[in-house]
Each structure stands twice: as structure tokens, then as C-alpha cells.
mmCIF file of C-alpha atoms in Angstrom:
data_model
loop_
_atom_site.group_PDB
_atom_site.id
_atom_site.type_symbol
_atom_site.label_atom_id
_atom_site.label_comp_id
_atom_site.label_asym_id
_atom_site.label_seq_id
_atom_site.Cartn_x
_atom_site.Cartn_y
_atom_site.Cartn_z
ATOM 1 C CA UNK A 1 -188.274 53.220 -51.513
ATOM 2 C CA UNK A 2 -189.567 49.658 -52.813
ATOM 3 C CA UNK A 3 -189.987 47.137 -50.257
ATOM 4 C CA UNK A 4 -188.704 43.527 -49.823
ATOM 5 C CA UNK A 5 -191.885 42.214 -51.721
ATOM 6 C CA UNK A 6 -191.779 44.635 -54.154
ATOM 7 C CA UNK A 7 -188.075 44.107 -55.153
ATOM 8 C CA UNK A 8 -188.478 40.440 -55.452
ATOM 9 C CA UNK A 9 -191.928 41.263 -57.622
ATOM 10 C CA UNK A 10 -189.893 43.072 -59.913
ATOM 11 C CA UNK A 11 -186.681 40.664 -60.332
ATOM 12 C CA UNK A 12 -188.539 36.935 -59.532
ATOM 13 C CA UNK A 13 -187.714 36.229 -63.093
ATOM 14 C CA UNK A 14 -184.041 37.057 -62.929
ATOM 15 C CA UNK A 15 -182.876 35.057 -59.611
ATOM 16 C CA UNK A 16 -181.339 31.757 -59.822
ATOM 17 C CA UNK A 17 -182.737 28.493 -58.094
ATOM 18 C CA UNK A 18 -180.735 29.316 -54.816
ATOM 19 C CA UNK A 19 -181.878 32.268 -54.791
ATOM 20 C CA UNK A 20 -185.736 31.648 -55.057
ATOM 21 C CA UNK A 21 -185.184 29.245 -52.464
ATOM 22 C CA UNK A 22 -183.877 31.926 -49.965
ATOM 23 C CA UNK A 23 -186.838 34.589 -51.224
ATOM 24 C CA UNK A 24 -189.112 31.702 -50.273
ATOM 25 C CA UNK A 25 -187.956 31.145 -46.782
ATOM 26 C CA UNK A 26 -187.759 34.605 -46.185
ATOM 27 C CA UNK A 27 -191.651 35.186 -47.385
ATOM 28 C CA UNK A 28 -192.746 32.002 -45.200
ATOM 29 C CA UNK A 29 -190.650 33.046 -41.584
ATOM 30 C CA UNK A 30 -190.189 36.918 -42.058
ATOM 31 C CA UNK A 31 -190.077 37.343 -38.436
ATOM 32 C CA UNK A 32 -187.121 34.869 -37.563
ATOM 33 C CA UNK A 33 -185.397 35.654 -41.273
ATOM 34 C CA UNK A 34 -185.521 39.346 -40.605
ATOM 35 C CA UNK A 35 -182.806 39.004 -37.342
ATOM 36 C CA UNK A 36 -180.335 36.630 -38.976
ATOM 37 C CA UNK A 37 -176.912 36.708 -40.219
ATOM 38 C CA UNK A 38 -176.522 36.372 -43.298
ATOM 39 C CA UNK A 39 -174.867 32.862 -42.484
ATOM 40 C CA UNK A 40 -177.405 32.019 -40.086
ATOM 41 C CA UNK A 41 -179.952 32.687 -43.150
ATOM 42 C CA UNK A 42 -177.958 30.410 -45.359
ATOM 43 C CA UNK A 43 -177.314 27.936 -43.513
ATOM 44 C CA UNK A 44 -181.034 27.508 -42.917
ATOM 45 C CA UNK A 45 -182.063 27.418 -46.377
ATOM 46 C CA UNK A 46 -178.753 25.087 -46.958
ATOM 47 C CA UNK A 47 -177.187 27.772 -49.307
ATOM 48 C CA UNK A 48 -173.764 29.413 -48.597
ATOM 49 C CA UNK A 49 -173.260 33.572 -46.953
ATOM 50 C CA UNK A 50 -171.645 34.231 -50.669
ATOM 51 C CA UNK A 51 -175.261 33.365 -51.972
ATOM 52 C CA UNK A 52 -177.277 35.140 -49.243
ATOM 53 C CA UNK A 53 -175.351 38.385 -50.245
ATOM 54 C CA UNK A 54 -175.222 37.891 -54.138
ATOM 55 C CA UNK A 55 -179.221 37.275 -53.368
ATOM 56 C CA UNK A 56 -179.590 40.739 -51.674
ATOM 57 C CA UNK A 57 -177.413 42.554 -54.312
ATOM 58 C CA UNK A 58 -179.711 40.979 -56.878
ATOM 59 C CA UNK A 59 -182.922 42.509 -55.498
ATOM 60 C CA UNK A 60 -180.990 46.061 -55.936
ATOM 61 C CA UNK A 61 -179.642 46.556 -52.043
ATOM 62 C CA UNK A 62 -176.532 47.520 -51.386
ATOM 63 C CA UNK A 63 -175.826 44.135 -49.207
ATOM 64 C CA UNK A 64 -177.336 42.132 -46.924
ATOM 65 C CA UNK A 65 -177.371 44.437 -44.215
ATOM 66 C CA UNK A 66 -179.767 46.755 -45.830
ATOM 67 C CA UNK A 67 -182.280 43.915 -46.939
ATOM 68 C CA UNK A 68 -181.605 43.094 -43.261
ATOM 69 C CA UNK A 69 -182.881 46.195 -42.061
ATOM 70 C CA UNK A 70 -185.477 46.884 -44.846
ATOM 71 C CA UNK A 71 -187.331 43.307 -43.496
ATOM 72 C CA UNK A 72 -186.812 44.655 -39.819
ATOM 73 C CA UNK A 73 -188.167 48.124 -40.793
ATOM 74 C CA UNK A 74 -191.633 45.956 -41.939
ATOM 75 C CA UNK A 75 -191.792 44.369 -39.546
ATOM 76 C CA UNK A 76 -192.005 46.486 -36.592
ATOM 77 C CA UNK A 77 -194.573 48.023 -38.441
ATOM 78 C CA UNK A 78 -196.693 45.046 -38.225
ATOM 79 C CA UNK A 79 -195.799 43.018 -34.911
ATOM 80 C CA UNK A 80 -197.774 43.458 -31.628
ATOM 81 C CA UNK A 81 -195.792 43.624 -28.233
ATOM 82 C CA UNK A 82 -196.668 40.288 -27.611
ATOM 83 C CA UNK A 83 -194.798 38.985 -30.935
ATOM 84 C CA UNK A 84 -192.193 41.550 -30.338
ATOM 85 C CA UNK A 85 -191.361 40.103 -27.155
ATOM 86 C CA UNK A 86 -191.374 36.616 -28.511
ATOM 87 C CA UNK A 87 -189.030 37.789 -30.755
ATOM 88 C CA UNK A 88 -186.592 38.959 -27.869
ATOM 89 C CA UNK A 89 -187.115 35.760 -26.399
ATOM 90 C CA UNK A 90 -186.114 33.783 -29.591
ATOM 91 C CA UNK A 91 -182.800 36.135 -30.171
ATOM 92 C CA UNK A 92 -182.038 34.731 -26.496
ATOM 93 C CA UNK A 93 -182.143 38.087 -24.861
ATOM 94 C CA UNK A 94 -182.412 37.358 -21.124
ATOM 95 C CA UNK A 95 -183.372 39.543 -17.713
ATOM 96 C CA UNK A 96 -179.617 39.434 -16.483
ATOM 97 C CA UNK A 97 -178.185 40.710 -19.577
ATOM 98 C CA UNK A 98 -180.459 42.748 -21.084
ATOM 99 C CA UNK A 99 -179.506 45.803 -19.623
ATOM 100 C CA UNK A 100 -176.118 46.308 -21.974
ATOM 101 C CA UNK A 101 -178.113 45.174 -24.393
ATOM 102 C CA UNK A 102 -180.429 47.997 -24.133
ATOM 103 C CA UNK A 103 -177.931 50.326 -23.590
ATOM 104 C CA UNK A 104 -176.044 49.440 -26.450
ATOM 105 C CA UNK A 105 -179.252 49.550 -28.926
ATOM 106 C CA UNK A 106 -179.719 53.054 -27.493
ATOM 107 C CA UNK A 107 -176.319 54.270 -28.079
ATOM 108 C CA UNK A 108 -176.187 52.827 -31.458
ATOM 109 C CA UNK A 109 -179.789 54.659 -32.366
ATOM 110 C CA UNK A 110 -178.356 57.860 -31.080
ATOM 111 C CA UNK A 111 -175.118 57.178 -33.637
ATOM 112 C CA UNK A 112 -177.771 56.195 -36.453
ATOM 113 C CA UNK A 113 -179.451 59.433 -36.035
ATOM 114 C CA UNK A 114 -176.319 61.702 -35.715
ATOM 115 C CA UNK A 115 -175.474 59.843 -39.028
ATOM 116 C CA UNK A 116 -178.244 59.949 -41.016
ATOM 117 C CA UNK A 117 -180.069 62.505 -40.257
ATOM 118 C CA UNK A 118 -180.291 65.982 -43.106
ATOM 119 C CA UNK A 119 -178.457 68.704 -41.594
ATOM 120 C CA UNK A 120 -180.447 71.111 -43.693
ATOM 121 C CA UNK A 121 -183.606 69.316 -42.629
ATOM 122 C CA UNK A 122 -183.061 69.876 -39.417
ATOM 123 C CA UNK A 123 -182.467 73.416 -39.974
ATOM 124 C CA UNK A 124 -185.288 73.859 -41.732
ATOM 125 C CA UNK A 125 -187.250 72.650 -39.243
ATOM 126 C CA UNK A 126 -185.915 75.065 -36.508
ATOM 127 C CA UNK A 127 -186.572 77.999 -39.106
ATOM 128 C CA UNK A 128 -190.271 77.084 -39.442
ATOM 129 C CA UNK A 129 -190.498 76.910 -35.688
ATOM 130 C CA UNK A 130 -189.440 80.162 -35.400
ATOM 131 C CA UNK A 131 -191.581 81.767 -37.581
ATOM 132 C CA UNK A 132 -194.823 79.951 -36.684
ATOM 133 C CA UNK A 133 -198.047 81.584 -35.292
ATOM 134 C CA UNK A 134 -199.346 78.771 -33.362
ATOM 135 C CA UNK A 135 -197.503 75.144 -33.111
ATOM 136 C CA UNK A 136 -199.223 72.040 -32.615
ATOM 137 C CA UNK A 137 -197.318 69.173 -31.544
ATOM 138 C CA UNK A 138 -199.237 65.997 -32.114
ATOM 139 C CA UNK A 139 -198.025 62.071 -30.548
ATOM 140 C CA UNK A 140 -200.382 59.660 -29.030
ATOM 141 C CA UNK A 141 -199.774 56.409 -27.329
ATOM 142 C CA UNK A 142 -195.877 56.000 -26.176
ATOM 143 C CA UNK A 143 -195.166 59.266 -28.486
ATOM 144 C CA UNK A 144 -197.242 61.567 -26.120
ATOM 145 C CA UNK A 145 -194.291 61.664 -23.648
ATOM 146 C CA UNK A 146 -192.246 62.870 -26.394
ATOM 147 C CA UNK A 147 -194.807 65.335 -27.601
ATOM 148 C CA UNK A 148 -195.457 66.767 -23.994
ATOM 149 C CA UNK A 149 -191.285 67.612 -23.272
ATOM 150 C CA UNK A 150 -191.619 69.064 -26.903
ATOM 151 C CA UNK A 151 -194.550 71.546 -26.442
ATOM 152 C CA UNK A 152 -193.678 72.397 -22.668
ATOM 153 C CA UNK A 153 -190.132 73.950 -23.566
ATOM 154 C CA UNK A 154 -192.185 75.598 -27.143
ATOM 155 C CA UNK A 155 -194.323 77.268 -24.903
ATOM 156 C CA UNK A 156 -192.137 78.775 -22.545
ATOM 157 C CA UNK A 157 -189.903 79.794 -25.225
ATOM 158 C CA UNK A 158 -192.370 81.027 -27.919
ATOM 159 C CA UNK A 159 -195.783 80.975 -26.154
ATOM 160 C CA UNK A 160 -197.611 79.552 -29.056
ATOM 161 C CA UNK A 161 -197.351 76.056 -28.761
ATOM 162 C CA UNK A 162 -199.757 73.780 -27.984
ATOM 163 C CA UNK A 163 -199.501 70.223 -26.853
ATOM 164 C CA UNK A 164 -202.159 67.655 -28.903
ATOM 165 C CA UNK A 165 -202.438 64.271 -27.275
ATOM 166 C CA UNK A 166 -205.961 64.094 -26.487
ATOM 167 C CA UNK A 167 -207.568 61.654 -29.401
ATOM 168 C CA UNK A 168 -211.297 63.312 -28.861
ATOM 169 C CA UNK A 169 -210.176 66.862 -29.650
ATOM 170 C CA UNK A 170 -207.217 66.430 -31.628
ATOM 171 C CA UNK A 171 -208.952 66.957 -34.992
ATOM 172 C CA UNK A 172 -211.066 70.110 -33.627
ATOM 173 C CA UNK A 173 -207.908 71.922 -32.099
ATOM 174 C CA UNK A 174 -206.377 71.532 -35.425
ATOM 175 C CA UNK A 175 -209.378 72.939 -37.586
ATOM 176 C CA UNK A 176 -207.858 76.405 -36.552
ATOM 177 C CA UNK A 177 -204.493 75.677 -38.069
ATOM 178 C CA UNK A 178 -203.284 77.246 -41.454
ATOM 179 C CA UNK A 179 -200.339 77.971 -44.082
ATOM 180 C CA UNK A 180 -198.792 80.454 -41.580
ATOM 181 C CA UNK A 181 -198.702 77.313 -38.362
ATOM 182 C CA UNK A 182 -196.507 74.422 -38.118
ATOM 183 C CA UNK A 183 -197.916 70.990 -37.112
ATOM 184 C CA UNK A 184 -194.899 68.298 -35.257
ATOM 185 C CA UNK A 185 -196.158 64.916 -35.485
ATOM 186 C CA UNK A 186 -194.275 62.600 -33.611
ATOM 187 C CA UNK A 187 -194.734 59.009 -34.130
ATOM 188 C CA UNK A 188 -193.386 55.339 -34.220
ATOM 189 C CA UNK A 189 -194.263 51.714 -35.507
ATOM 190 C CA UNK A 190 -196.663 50.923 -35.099
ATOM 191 C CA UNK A 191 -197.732 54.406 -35.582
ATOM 192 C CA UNK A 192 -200.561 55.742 -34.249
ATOM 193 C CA UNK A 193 -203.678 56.202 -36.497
ATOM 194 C CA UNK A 194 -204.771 59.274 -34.616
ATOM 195 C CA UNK A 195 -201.543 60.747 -35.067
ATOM 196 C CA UNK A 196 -201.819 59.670 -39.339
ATOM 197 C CA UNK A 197 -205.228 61.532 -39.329
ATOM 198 C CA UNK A 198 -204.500 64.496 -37.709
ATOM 199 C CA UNK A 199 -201.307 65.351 -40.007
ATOM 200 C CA UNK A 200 -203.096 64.297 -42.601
ATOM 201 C CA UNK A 201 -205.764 66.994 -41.671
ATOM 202 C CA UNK A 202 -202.951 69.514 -40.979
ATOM 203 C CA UNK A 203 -201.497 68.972 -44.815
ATOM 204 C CA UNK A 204 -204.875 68.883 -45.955
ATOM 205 C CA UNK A 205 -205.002 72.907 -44.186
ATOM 206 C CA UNK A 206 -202.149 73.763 -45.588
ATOM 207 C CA UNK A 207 -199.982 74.244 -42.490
ATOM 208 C CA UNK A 208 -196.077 73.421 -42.531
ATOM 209 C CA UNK A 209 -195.636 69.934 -41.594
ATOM 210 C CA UNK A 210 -192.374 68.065 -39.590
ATOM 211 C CA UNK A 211 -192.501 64.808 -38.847
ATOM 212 C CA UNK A 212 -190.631 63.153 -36.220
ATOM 213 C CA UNK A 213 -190.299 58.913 -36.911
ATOM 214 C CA UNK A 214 -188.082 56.388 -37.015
ATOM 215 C CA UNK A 215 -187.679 55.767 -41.050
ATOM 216 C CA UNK A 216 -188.169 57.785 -44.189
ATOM 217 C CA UNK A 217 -190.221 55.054 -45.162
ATOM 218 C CA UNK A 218 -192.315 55.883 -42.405
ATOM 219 C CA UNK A 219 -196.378 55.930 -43.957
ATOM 220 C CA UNK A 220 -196.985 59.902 -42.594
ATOM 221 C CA UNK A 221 -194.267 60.861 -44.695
ATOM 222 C CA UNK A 222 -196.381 61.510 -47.628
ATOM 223 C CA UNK A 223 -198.219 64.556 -46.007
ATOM 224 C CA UNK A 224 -194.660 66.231 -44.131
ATOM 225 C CA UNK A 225 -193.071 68.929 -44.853
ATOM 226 C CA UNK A 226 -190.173 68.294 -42.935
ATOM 227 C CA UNK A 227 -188.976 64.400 -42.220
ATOM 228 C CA UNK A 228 -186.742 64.197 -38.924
ATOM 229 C CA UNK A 229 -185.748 60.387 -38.663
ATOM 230 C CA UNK A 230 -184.461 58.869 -35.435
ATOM 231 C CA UNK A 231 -183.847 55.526 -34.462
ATOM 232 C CA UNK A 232 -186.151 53.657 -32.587
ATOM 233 C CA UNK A 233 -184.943 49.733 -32.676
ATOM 234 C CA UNK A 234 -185.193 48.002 -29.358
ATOM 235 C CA UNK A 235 -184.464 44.600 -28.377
ATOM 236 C CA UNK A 236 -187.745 44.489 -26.417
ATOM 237 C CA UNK A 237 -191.494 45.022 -27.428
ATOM 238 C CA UNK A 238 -190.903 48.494 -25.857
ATOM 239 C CA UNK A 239 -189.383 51.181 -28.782
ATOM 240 C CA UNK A 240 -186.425 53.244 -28.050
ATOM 241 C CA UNK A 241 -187.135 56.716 -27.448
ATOM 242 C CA UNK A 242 -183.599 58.466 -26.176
ATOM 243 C CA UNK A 243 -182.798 59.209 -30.044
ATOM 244 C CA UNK A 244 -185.643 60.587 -30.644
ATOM 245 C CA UNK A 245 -185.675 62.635 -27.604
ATOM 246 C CA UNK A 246 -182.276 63.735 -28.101
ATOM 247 C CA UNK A 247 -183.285 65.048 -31.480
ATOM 248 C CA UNK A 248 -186.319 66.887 -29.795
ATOM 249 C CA UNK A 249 -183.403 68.010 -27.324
ATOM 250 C CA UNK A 250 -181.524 69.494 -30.430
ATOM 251 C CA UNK A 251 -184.590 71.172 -31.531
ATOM 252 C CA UNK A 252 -185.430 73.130 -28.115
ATOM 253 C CA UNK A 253 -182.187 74.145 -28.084
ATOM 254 C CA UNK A 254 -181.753 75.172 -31.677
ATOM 255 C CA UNK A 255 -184.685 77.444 -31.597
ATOM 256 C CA UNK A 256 -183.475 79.012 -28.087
ATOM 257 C CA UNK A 257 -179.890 80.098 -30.160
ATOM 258 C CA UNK A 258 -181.720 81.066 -32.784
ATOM 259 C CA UNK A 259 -183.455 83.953 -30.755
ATOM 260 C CA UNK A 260 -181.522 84.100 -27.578
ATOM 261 C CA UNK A 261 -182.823 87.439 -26.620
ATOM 262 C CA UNK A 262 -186.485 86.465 -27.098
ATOM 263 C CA UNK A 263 -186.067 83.220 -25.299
ATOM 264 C CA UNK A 264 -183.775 84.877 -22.456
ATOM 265 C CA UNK A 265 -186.772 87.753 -21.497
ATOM 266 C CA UNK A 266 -189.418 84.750 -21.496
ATOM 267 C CA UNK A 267 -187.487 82.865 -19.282
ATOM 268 C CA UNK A 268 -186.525 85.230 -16.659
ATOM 269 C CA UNK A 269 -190.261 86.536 -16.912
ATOM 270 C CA UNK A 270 -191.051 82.742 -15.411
ATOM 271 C CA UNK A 271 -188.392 82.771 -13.201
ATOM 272 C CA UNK A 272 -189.841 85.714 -11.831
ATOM 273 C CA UNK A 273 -193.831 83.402 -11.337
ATOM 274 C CA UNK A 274 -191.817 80.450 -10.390
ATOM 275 C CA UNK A 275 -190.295 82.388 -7.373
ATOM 276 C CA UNK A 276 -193.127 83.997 -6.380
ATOM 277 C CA UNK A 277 -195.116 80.568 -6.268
ATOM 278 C CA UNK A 278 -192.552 78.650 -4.946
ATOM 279 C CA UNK A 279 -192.246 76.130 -7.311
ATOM 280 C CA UNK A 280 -188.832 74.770 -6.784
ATOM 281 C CA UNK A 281 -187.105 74.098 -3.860
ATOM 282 C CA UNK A 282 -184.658 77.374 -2.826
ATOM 283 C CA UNK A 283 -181.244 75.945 -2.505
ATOM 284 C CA UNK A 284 -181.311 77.021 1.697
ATOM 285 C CA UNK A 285 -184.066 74.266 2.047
ATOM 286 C CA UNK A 286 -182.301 71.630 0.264
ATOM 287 C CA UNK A 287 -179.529 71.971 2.374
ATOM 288 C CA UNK A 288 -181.352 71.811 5.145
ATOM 289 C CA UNK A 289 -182.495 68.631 4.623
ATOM 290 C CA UNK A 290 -179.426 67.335 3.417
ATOM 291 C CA UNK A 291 -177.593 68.760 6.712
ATOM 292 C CA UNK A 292 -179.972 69.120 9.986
ATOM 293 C CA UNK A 293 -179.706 71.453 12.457
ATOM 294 C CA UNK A 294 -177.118 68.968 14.755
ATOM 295 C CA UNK A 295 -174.721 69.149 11.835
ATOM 296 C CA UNK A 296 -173.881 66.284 9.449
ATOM 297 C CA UNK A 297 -175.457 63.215 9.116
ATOM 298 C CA UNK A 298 -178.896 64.692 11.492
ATOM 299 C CA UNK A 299 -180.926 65.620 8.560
ATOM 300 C CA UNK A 300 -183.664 64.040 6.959
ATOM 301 C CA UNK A 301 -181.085 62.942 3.982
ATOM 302 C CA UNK A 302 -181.801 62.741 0.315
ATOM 303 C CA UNK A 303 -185.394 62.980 -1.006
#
């Protein structure tokens, strides 16, 4: 998919003075241009909204909304947290409202992702999980929280998964991997290089790639397999993660249907280690604490 730059490379010749005018501004303040309205944009440069949209038809988008989110895709890419949350800062988010805010980015990634994302993708993914040897899930940085629920519920499901976070070792673990393995990288602007060079070196072994990002435009998604985008956009310098870890929810439990009887002996083996280690709370003690001995309201309370 061509960028912004690319686009107006190709067409420079073919825009009218109003429109070079607006390709300017947006080239000299990308990072304010890329959150305004399309009026807001005009009326900066001094041209009308008509123009602003003619201008992002011209450069082969499908309207303004799309160059809107093409410039915004770049630039997350590119900005550090401290410009990101300069950025927040300029679109006037503030502490006592940001929390709908937030909540509404997050519930609008989750609808982006429902949307967007390749049902037979997604299936595909779940089938090569299956039928893995070993699984390597790979995320550094903010990612690693993702990768960590991912290859906890693998492993007690399939017992060949194996969690890669660890930039030291990352590239020796994965020296073992092969066609008949499946490498999940998961990773987000401004994506991690360690994360790049170990799928990279996974590809490069021939094992089945997915990738787990926020864009098909995403620069990993030369060497997958698979592509599994989820919306990431926050308002703050922090990225969104509850799309993407709904879609790594989807995934757990897609491969648990997909093999119920497999997954269901695994799990009540655990069960079996958890009880005799203890390793939750029996539901006797919790109510114990919740109600002491002298009845209700003498108990040590919630905890």
C-alpha cells in the first residue's frame, strides 16, 4: 500500500495550486495535520473542506478519512512517547476527561478489529496452531505482556509452546525452529527491532509465520505467514492493547474448540497439580475471610 509521500510522488504533476498548497502544509506539520478535520486542515491552509477532500481523492484514497489515517498510521511509527504525549496535549486531552476518552478509543479499536479483520485469516491461524510441533511466541517491550497471556494458555493447552521475550536468547531459542513450527510475533509501532529480527530469522527457517500488529502496512509483514491486525490507536503515548488482547482471547479459545477433548484431559490433569499444591484459594477459605467466625461483618473482609 503506497504511502502519503509516495502518492503525492506519483500525482505532484496532476494537483492544482490549492492542492499543492495543502500537500505542502501537510509535508511541513505532519504531526498536527495528521489529527485534523478535514475543515480544520483547510481552514489552516485557507482552502475550503470541498478542496481538502477533492485533494485526498486526487492522491487515489477513498476520502479524507483514509489519508487521515494513512498519515496517523506513519506517524506512530515514528513518534517517541514524549512527542506522542505532546500530541495528546495539543488535541486538548486533559486528566479529568481522559478516561471516556480512553475508553471510547478502546471500544472503537475492538469494533475496528471485529471489522476488519480476515475471517479466514484468523482461521488459518488457529489451524496452524493446532498442528504445530513447537510454538514460539515472540513480543518484546509493551508486547511481552501480550506474548506471556498468549504462550501461558498454549502451553497448558498444547504443551509445546514457548514464551520468547528475552532479547539475549531470542535468536538461539529460535535456531531450533523449522517448516513443521509456528512462530507468533506480536508487535506494535514503534515495533520492536528484536521482535523484526527474530521473525525475520523464523521466515528465513522456514517455519509458519502469524503476525499479530496493528496495520497491514505493518514493516514485519513481509516475512508472515499469517497477518492478524488489531487496533492499537490511543489518545496517549501509551498504545492500546485490549484489541489486541481480545484477538489473542479469540485465538486461545479457538484452538481449545478446535480440540476440546485434548484441551479438556490437559486441563483437568492441572487441576489435579494445582490442588495438590494449593495454588488457589479453596472456596471454604475465601469465605472464611469474607465471613469470620462471629458471623457477618467479623472477618478480615475482601483481599
Amino acid at each position: 500500500m503506497a504511502s502519503f509521500a509516495e502518492r503525492l510522488r506519483k500525482r505532484a504533476g496532476r494537483l492544482s495550486r490549492a492542492q499543492r498548497q495543502l500537500a505542502e502544509f501537510i509535508l511541513h506539520n505532519e504531526p498536527r495535520a495528521a489529527f485534523m478535520t478535514a475543515a480544520r486542515l483547510g481552514a489552516a491552509v485557507g482552502v475550503s473542506e470541498s478542496t481538502v477532500v477533492r485533494f485526498a481523492i486526487a492522491l487515489g484514497y477513498s476520502g479524507y478519512p483514509e489519508l487521515q489515517r494513512d498519515l496517523q498510521d506513519q506517524l506512530r511509527a515514528r513518534l517517541s512517547a514524549a512527542d506522542r504525549l505532546v500530541l495528546a496535549e495539543e488535541r486538548g486531552e486533559r486528566a479529568e476527561t481522559i478516561l471516556d476518552t480512553v475508553l471510547r478509543t478502546d471500544m472503537d479499536n475492538i469494533r475496528a478489529t471485529l471489522t476488519s479483520l480476515p475471517r479466514d485469516r484468523f482461521a488459518d491461524a488457529v489451524a496452524a496452531l493446532q498442528r504445530a510441533r513447537a510454538i514460539y511466541v515472540v513480543g518484546h517491550r509493551s508486547a511481552a505482556a501480550l506474548a506471556h497471556y498468549l504462550g501461558y494458555y498454549l502451553q497448558l493447552m498444547l504443551r509445546n509452546a514457548r514464551t520468547l521475550t528475552q532479547s539475549g536468547t531470542v535468536l538461539e531459542e529460535l535456531m531450533a525452529a523449522g517448516p513443521e513450527d509456528v512462530v507468533v510475533a506480536i508487535t506494535f509501532p514503534r515495533y520492536a527491532r528484536a521482535t523484526a529480527e527474530a521473525f525475520q530469522l523464523a521466515a528465513r527457517r522456514g517455519a509458519r509465520t502469524i503476525l499479530i500488529t496493528d496495520s497491514v502496512v505493518s514493516p514485519l509483514v513481509e516475512d508472515a505467514s499469517i497477518v492478524l491486525p488489531a487496533k492499537s490507536e490511543s489518545p496517549s503515548f501509551a498504545d492500546s492493547l485490549v484489541a489486541p488482547l481480545s484477538l489473542v482471547n479469540a485465538l486461545i479459545t479457538a484452538v481449545a474448540l478446535a480440540q476440546p477433548d485434548k484441551v479438556r484431559a490437559a486441563l483437568r490433569e492441572l487441576e489435579d497439580i494445582w490442588d495438590r499444591q494449593g495454588t488457589y484459594l479453596k472456596e471454604e477459605r475465601r469465605s472464611e475471610r469474607i465471613v469470620g467466625p462471629g458471623g457477618p461483618g467479623t472477618g478480615d473482609g475482601l483481599a
